[in-house]
Short mmCIF file of C-alpha atoms and ligand atoms in Angstrom, two decimals:
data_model
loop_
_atom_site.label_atom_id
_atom_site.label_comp_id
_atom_site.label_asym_id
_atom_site.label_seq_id
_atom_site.Cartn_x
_atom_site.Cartn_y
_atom_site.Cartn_z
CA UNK A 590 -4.38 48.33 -23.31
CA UNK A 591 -5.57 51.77 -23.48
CA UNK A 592 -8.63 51.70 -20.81
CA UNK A 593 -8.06 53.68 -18.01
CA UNK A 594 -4.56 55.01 -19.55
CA UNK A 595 -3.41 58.88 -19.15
CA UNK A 596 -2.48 59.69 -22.76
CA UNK A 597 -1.10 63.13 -23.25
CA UNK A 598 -2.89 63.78 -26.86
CA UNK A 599 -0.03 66.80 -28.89
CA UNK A 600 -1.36 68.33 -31.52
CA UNK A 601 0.97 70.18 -33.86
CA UNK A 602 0.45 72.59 -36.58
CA UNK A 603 -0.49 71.27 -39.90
CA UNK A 604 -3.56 70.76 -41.84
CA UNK A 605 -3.36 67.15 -40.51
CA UNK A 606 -4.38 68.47 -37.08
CA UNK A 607 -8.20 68.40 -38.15
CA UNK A 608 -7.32 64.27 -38.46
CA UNK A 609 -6.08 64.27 -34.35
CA UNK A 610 -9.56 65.20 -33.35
CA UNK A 611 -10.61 61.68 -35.26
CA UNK A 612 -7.62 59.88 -33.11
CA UNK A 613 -8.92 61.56 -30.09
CA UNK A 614 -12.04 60.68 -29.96
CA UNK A 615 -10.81 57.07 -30.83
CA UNK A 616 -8.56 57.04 -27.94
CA UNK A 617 -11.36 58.03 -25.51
CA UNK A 618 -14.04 55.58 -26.96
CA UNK A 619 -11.07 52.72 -26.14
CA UNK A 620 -11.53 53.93 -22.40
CA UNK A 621 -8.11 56.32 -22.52
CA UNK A 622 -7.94 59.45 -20.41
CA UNK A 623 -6.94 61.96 -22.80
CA UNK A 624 -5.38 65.31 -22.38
CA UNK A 625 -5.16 67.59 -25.06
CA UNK A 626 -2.54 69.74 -25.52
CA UNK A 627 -2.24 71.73 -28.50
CA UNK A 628 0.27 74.07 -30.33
CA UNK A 629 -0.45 77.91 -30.94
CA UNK A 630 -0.06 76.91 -34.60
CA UNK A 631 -2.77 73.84 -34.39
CA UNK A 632 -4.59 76.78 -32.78
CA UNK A 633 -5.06 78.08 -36.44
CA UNK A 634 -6.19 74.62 -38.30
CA UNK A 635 -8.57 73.79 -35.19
CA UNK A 636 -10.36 74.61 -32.18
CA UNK A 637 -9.40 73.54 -28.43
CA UNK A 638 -13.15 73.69 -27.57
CA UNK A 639 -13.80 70.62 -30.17
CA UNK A 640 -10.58 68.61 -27.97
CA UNK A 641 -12.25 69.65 -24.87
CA UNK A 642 -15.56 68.64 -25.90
CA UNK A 643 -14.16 64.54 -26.92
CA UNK A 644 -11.55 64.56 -24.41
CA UNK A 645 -12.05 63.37 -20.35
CA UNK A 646 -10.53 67.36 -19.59
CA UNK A 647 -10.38 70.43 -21.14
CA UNK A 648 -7.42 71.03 -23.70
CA UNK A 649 -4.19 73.08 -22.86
CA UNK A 650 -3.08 75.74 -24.76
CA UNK A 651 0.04 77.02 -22.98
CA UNK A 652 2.56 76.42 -20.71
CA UNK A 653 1.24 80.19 -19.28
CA UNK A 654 -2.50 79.49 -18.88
CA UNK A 655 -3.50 76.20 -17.29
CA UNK A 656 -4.74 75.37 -14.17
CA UNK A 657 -0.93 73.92 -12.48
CA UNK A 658 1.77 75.82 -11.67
CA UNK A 659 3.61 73.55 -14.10
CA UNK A 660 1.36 71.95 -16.34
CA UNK A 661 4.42 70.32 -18.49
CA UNK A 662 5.76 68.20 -15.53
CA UNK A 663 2.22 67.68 -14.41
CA UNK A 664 1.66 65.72 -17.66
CA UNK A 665 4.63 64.29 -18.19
CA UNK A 666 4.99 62.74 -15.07
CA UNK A 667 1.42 61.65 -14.93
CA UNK A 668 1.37 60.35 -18.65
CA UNK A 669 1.13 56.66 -19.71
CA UNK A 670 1.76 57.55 -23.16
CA UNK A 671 2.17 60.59 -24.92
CA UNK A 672 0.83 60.86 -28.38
CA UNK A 673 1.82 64.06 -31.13
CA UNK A 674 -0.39 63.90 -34.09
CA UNK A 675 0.43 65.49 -36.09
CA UNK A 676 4.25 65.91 -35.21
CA UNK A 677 5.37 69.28 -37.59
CA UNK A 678 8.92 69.63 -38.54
CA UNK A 679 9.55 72.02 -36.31
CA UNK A 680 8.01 69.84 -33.22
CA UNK A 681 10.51 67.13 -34.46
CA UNK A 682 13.49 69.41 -34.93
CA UNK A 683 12.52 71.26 -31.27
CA UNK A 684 11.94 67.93 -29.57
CA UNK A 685 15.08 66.06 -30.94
CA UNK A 686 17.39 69.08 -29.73
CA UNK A 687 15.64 69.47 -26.20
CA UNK A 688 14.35 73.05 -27.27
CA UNK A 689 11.51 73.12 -24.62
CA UNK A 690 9.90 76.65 -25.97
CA UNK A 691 6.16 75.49 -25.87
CA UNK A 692 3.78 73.17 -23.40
CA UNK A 693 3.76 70.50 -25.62
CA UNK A 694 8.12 70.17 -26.43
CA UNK A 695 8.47 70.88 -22.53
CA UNK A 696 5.97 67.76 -22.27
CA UNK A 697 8.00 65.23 -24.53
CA UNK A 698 11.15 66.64 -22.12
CA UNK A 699 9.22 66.04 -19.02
CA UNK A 700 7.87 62.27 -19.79
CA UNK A 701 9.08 58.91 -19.36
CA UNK A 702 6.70 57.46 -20.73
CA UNK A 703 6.58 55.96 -24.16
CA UNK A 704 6.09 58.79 -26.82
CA UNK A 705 4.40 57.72 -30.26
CA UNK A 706 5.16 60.54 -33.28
CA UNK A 707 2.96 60.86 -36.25
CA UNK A 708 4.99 62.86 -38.74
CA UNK A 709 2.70 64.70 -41.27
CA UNK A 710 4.40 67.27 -43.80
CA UNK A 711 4.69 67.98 -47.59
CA UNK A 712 7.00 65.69 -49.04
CA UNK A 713 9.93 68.16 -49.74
CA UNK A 714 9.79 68.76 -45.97
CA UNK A 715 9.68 65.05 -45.15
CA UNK A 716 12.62 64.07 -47.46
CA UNK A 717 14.81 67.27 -45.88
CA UNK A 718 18.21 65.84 -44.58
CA UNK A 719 17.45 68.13 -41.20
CA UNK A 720 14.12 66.16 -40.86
CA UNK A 721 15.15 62.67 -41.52
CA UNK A 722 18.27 63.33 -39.28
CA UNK A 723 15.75 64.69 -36.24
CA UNK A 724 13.44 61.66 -36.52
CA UNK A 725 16.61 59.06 -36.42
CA UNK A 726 17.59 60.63 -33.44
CA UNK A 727 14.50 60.23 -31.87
CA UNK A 728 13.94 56.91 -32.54
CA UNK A 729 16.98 55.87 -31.71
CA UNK A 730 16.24 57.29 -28.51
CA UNK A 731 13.49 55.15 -28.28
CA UNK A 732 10.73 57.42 -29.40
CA UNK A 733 7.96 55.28 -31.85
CA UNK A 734 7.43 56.68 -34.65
CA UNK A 735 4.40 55.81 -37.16
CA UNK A 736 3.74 56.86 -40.53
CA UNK A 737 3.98 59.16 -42.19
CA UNK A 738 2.05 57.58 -45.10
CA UNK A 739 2.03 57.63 -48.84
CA UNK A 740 -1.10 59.84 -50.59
CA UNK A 741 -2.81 63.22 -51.21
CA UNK A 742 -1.23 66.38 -49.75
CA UNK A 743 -2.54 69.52 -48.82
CA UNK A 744 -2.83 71.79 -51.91
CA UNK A 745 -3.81 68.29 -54.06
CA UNK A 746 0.15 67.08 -54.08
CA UNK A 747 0.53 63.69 -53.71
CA UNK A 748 3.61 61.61 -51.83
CA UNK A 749 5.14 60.64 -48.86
CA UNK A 750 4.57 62.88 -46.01
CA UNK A 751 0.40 62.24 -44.93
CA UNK A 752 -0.65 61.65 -41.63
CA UNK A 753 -1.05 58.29 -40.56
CA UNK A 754 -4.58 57.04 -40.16
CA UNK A 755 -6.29 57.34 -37.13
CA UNK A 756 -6.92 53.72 -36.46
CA UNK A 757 -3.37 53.19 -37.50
CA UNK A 758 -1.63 55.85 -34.82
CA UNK A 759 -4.56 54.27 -31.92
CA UNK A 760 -3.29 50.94 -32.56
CA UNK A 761 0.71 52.12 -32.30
CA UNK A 762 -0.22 53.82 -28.69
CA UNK A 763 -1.77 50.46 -27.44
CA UNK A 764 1.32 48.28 -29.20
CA UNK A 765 3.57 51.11 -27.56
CA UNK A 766 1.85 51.07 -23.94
CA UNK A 767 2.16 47.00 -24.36
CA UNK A 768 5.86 46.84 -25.11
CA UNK A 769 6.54 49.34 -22.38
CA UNK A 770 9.94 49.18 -20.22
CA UNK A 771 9.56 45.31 -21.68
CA UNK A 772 6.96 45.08 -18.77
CA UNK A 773 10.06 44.51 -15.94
CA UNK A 774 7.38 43.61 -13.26
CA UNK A 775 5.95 41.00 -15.92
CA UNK A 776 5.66 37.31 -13.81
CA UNK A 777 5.55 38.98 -10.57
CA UNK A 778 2.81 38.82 -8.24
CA UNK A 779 2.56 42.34 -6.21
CA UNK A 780 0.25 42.87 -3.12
CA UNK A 781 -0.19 46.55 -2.17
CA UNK A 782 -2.12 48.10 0.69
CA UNK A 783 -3.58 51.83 0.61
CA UNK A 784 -5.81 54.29 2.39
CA UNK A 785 -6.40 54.86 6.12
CA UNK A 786 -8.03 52.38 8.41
CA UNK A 787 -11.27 53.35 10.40
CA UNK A 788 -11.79 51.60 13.89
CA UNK A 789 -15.54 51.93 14.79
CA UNK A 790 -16.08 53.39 18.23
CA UNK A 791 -20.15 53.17 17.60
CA UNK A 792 -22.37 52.73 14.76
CA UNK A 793 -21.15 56.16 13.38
CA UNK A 794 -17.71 57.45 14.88
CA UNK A 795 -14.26 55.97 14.49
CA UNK A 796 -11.02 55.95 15.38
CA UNK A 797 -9.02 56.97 11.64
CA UNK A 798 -5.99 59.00 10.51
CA UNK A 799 -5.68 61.08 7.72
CA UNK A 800 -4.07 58.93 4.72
CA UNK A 801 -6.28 59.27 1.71
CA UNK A 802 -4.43 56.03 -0.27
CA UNK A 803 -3.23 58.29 -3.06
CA UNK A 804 0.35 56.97 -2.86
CA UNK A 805 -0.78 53.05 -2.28
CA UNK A 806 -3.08 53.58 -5.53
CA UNK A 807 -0.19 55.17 -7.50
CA UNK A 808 1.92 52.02 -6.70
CA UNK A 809 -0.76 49.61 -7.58
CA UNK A 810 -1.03 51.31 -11.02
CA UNK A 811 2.74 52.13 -11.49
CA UNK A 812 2.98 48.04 -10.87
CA UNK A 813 0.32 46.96 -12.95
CA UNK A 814 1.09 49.60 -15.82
CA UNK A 815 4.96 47.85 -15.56
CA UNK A 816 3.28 44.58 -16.00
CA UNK A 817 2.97 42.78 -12.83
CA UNK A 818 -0.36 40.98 -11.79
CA UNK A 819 -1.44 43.56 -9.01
CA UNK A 820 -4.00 43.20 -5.85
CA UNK A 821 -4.65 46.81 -4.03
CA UNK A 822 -5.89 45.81 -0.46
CA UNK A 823 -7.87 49.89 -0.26
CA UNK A 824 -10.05 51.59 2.47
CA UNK A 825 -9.67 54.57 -0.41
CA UNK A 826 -12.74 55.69 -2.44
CA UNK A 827 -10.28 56.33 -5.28
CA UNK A 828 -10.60 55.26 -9.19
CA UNK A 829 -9.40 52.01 -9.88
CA UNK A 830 -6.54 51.50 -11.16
CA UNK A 831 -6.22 49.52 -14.38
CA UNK A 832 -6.02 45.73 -14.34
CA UNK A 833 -5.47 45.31 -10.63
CA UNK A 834 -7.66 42.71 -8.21
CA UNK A 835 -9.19 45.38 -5.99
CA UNK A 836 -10.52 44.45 -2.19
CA UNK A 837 -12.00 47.11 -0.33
CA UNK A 838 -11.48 46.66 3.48
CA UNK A 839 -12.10 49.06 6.40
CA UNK A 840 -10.59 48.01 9.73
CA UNK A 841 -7.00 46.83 10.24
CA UNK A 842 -8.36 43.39 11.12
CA UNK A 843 -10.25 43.01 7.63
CA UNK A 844 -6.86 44.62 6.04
CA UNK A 845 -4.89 42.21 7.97
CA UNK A 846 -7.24 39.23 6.57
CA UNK A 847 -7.08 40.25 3.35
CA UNK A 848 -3.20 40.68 3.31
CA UNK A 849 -2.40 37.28 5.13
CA UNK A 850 -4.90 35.53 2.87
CA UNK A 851 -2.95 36.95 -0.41
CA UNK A 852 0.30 37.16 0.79
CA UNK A 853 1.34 33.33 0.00
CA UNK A 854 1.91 33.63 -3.47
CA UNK A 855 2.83 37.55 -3.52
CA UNK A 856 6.13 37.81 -4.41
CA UNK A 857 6.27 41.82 -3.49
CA UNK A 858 4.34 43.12 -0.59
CA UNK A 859 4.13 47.05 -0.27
CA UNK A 860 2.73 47.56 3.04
CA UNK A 861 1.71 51.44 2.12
CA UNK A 862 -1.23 51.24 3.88
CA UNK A 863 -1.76 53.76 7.88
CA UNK A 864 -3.07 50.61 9.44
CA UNK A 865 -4.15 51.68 13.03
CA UNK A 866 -1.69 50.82 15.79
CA UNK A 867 -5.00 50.80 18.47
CA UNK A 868 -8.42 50.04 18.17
CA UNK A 869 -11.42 50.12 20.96
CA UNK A 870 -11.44 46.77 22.61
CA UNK A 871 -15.51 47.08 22.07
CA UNK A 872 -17.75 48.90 19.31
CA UNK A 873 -21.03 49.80 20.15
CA UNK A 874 -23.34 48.65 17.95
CA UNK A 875 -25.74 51.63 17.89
CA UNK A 876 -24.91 55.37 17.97
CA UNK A 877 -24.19 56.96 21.26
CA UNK A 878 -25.24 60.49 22.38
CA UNK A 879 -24.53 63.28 24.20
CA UNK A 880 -27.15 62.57 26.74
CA UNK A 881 -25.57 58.76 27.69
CA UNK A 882 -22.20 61.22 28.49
CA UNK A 883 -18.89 61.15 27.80
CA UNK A 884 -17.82 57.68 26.78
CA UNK A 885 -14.89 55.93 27.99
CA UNK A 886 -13.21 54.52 25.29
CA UNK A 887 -10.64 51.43 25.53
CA UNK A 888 -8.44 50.81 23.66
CA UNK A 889 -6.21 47.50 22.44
CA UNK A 890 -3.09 47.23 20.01
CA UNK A 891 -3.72 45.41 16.77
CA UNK A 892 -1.55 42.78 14.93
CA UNK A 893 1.99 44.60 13.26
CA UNK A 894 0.80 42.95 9.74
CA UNK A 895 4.37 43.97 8.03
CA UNK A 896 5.96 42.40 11.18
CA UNK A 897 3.58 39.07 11.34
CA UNK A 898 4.42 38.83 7.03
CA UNK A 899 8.37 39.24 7.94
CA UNK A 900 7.70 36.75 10.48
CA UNK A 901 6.53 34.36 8.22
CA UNK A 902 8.10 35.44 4.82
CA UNK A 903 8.49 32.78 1.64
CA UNK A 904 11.98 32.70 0.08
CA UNK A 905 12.33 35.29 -2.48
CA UNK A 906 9.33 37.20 -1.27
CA UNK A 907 10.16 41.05 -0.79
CA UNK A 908 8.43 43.18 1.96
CA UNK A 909 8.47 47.33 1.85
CA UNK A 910 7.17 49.27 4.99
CA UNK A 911 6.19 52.75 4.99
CA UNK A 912 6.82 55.30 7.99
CA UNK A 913 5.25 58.04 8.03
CA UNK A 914 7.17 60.80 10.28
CA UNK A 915 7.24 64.07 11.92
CA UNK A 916 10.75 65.67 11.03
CA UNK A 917 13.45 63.93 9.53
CA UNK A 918 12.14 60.51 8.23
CA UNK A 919 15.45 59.03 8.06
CA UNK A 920 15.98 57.89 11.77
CA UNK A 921 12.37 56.87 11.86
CA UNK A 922 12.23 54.70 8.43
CA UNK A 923 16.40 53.21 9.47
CA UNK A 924 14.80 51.77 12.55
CA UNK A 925 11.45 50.16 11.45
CA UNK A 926 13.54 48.43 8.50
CA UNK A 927 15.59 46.94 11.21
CA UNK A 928 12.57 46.19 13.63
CA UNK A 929 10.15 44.54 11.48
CA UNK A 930 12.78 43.00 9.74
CA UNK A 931 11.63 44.16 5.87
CA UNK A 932 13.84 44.82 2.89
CA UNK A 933 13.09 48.72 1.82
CA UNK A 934 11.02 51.23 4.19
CA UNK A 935 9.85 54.51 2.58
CA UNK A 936 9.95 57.10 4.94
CA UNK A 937 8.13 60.37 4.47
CA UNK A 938 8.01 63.66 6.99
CA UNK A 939 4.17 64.29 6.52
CA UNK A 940 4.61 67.61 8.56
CA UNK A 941 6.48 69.42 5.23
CA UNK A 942 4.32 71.07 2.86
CA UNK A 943 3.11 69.09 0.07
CA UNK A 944 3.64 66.00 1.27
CA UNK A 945 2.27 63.03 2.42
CA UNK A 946 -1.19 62.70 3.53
CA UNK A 947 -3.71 63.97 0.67
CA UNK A 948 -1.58 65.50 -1.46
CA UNK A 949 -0.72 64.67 -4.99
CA UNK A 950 3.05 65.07 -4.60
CA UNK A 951 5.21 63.24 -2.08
CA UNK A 952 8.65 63.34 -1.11
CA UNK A 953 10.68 60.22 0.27
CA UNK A 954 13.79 58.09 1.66
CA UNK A 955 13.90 54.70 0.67
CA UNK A 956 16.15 52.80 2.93
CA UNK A 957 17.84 49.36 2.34
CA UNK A 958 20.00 47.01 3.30
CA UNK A 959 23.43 47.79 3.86
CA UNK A 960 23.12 51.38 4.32
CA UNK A 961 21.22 51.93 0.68
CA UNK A 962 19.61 55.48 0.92
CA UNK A 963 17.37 57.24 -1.92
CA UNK A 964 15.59 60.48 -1.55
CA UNK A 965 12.76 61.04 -4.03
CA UNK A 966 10.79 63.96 -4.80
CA UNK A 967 8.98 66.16 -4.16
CA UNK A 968 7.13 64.43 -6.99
CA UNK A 969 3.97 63.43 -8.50
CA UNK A 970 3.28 60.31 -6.60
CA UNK A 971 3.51 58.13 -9.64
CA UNK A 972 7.07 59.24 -9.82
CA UNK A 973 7.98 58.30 -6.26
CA UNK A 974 5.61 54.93 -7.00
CA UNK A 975 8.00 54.47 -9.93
CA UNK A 976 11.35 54.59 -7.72
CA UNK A 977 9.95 52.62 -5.13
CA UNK A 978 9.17 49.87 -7.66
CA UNK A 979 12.64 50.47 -9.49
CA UNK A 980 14.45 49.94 -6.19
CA UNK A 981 12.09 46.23 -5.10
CA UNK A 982 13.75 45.49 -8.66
CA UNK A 983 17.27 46.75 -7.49
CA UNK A 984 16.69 44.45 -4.28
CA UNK A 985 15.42 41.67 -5.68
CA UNK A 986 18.53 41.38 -8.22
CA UNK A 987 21.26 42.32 -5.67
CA UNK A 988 23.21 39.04 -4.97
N1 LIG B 1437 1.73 48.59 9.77
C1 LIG B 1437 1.24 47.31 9.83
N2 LIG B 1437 0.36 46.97 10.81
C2 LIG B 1437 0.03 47.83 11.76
C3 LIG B 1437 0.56 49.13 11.74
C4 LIG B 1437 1.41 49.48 10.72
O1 LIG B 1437 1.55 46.51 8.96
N3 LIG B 1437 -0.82 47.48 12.71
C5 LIG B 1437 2.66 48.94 8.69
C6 LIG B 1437 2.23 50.11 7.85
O2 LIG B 1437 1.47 49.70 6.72
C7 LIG B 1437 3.55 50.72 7.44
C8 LIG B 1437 4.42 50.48 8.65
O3 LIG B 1437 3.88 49.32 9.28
O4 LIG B 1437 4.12 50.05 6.34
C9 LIG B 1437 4.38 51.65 9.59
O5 LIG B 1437 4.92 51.26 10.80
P1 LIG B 1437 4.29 51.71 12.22
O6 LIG B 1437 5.05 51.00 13.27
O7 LIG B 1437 2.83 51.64 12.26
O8 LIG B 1437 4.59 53.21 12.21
P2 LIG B 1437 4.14 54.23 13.26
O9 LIG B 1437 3.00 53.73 14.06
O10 LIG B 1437 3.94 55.49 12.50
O11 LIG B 1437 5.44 54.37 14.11
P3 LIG B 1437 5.79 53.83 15.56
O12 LIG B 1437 5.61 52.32 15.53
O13 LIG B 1437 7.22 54.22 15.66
O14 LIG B 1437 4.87 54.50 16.48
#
């Protein structure tokens, strides 16, 4: 459950904090991509350099002094889980009222993603009326919360308030990332497509565009993180994403194999892939040069996969086009929907900074039948993967 997960590791300001380098290096030896981030109290029980050291990426400190612009929304939005161990009173209290005054509060606030607490506190504090009422809030919200647990206190006391153990708070992330959203993809098949195609002009040149895949990969592990059996059709070097089928393809005919081949018993296709529109009608086999001159290259249209699949659609089966545009992507993404005859197109304007293309971030319009229009973003592209998903859901239970 946890290999291959971003888990947002909080650390909080109690003695227990020397424990949450033990859960930490737990949660990376199941496979987890950790990320740090402790309090400037934890700062004074233990040292960022040891979190750095066991984690995948060096631990944050502040919402001032890391590497984004905005370091909370970067990993909340990005999170599969976020973790606090140990979770102080005054994390619970800060948390529960939406007081976003450090990295780690303004974290919680920027996550959907499940959130396990691990209270740790003296007893007195753990028994307070403010406390008790801060932690029913939050898990009525939702919010998991495990421990704390019965034992030896800091100054030899002994009672409820200690810091669950480490095996016990690694085993509540996986049961949390498990029981996630209820897994609302769960039974269905999803087939997505990502990454530029290359069209070989010789042995060494080709005909390509510029996607790097980031969004298609997003949407394979948004899918497969929301419990549906995922197969990423990729020309994108990118990680893997986490309990997806992965094909690796090159050309628009291989993609176009691959895609008609799995497409049978998909009952979402997201077609997020820049498939070429032309290819040369002939590759040469070896490399050309200068000295053979200037070669005259011919081109040939290739197959309109999204338009062959709504061509030959199954009953149920739910098709989602991208369009990638210059300018407003409205009129662009409006008018493939109706001419390929899909269900949702995401339209993006790849000529506005940030998005598109390369980048992280991404901003969209999903459009729909009858008129349904979303815009999205800008955004991590796990959020906008996220809202596509959420709206093939929307479809697929409109009457
Ligand atoms: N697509 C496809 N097969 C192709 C080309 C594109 O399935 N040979 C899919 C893409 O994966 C994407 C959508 O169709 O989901 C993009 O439509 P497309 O017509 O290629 O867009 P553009 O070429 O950008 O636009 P236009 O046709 O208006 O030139």
């Amino acid at each position: 459950m946890l290999h291959g997960r971003r888990v947002v590791l909080g650390v909080g300001g109690g003695i227990a904090a020397y424990k949450a380098v033990d859960v930490c290096r737990r949660l990376v030896d199941a496979g987890a991509l950790v990320s740090p981030v402790l309090t400037a109290s934890a700062l004074r029980f233990v040292g960022a350099t040891t979190f750095s050291a066991l984690a995948s990426e060096r631990a944050r400190t502040s919402l001032w002094e890391s590497p984004e612009v905005s370091p909370h929304t970067t990993l909340g939005q990005r999170a599969d889980l976020v973790v606090v161990a140990p979770a102080t009173a005054r994390l619970l209290a800060a948390y529960a009222v939406g007081l976003a005054d450090d990295l780690l509060v303004s974290t919680l606030l920027a996550t959907r993603a499940p959130v396990v607490l691990c209270p740790a506190m003296h007893t007195e504090m753990w028994e307070h009326p403010a406390v008790q009422a801060n932690v029913e809030t939050l898990s009525t919200r939702g919010v998991h919360v495990v421990g704390p647990g019965d034992g030896r206190l800091a100054g030899g006391d002994c009672g409820p308030g200690r810091l669950a153990e480490p095996d016990e708070i690694v085993a509540a992330c996986a049961s949390a990332l498990a029981g996630h959203r209820g897994g609302d993809l769960a039974g269905l098949r999803v087939l997505v497509t990502a990454g530029g195609t290359r069209e070989r002009i010789d042995a060494v040149r080709f005909l390509g565009n510029r996607s790097s895949g980031k969004q298609g990969h997003a949407l394979a592990a948004e899918a497969a993180a929301r419990g549906a059996e995922v197969t990423l059709v990729t020309t994108a070097g990118l990680a893997w994403p986490v309990g997806v089928e992965r094909i690796e393809v090159e050309t628009a005919a291989e993609l176009e194999h691959a895609v008609i081949e799995r497409s049978h018993d998909a009952d979402v296709v997201v077609m997020a892939a820049a498939v070429a529109d032309f290819r040369p009608k002939e590759a040469v086999s070896t490399k050309l040069h200068r000295a053979d001159g200037v070669p005259e290259v011919v081109l040939e249209p290739t197959t309109d996969i999204l338009a062959a699949l709504a061509a030959r659609r199954r009953p149920g089966q739910t098709l989602v086009g991208f369009a990638a545009e210059h300018g407003d992507p409205r009129p662009g993404a409006v008018e493939k929907l109706r001419r390929k005859g899909v269900d949702l197109v995401v339209g993006n304007d790849v000529s506005a900074p940030g998005v598109g293309f390369g980048h992280d971030t991404n901003a969209v319009v999903i459009v729909g039948a009858g008129g349904m229009e979303l815009n999205v973003g800008p955004a991590d592209k796990r959020v906008v993967a996220r809202a596509v998903l959420d709206a093939v859901l929307d479809h697929r239970s409109a009457p």
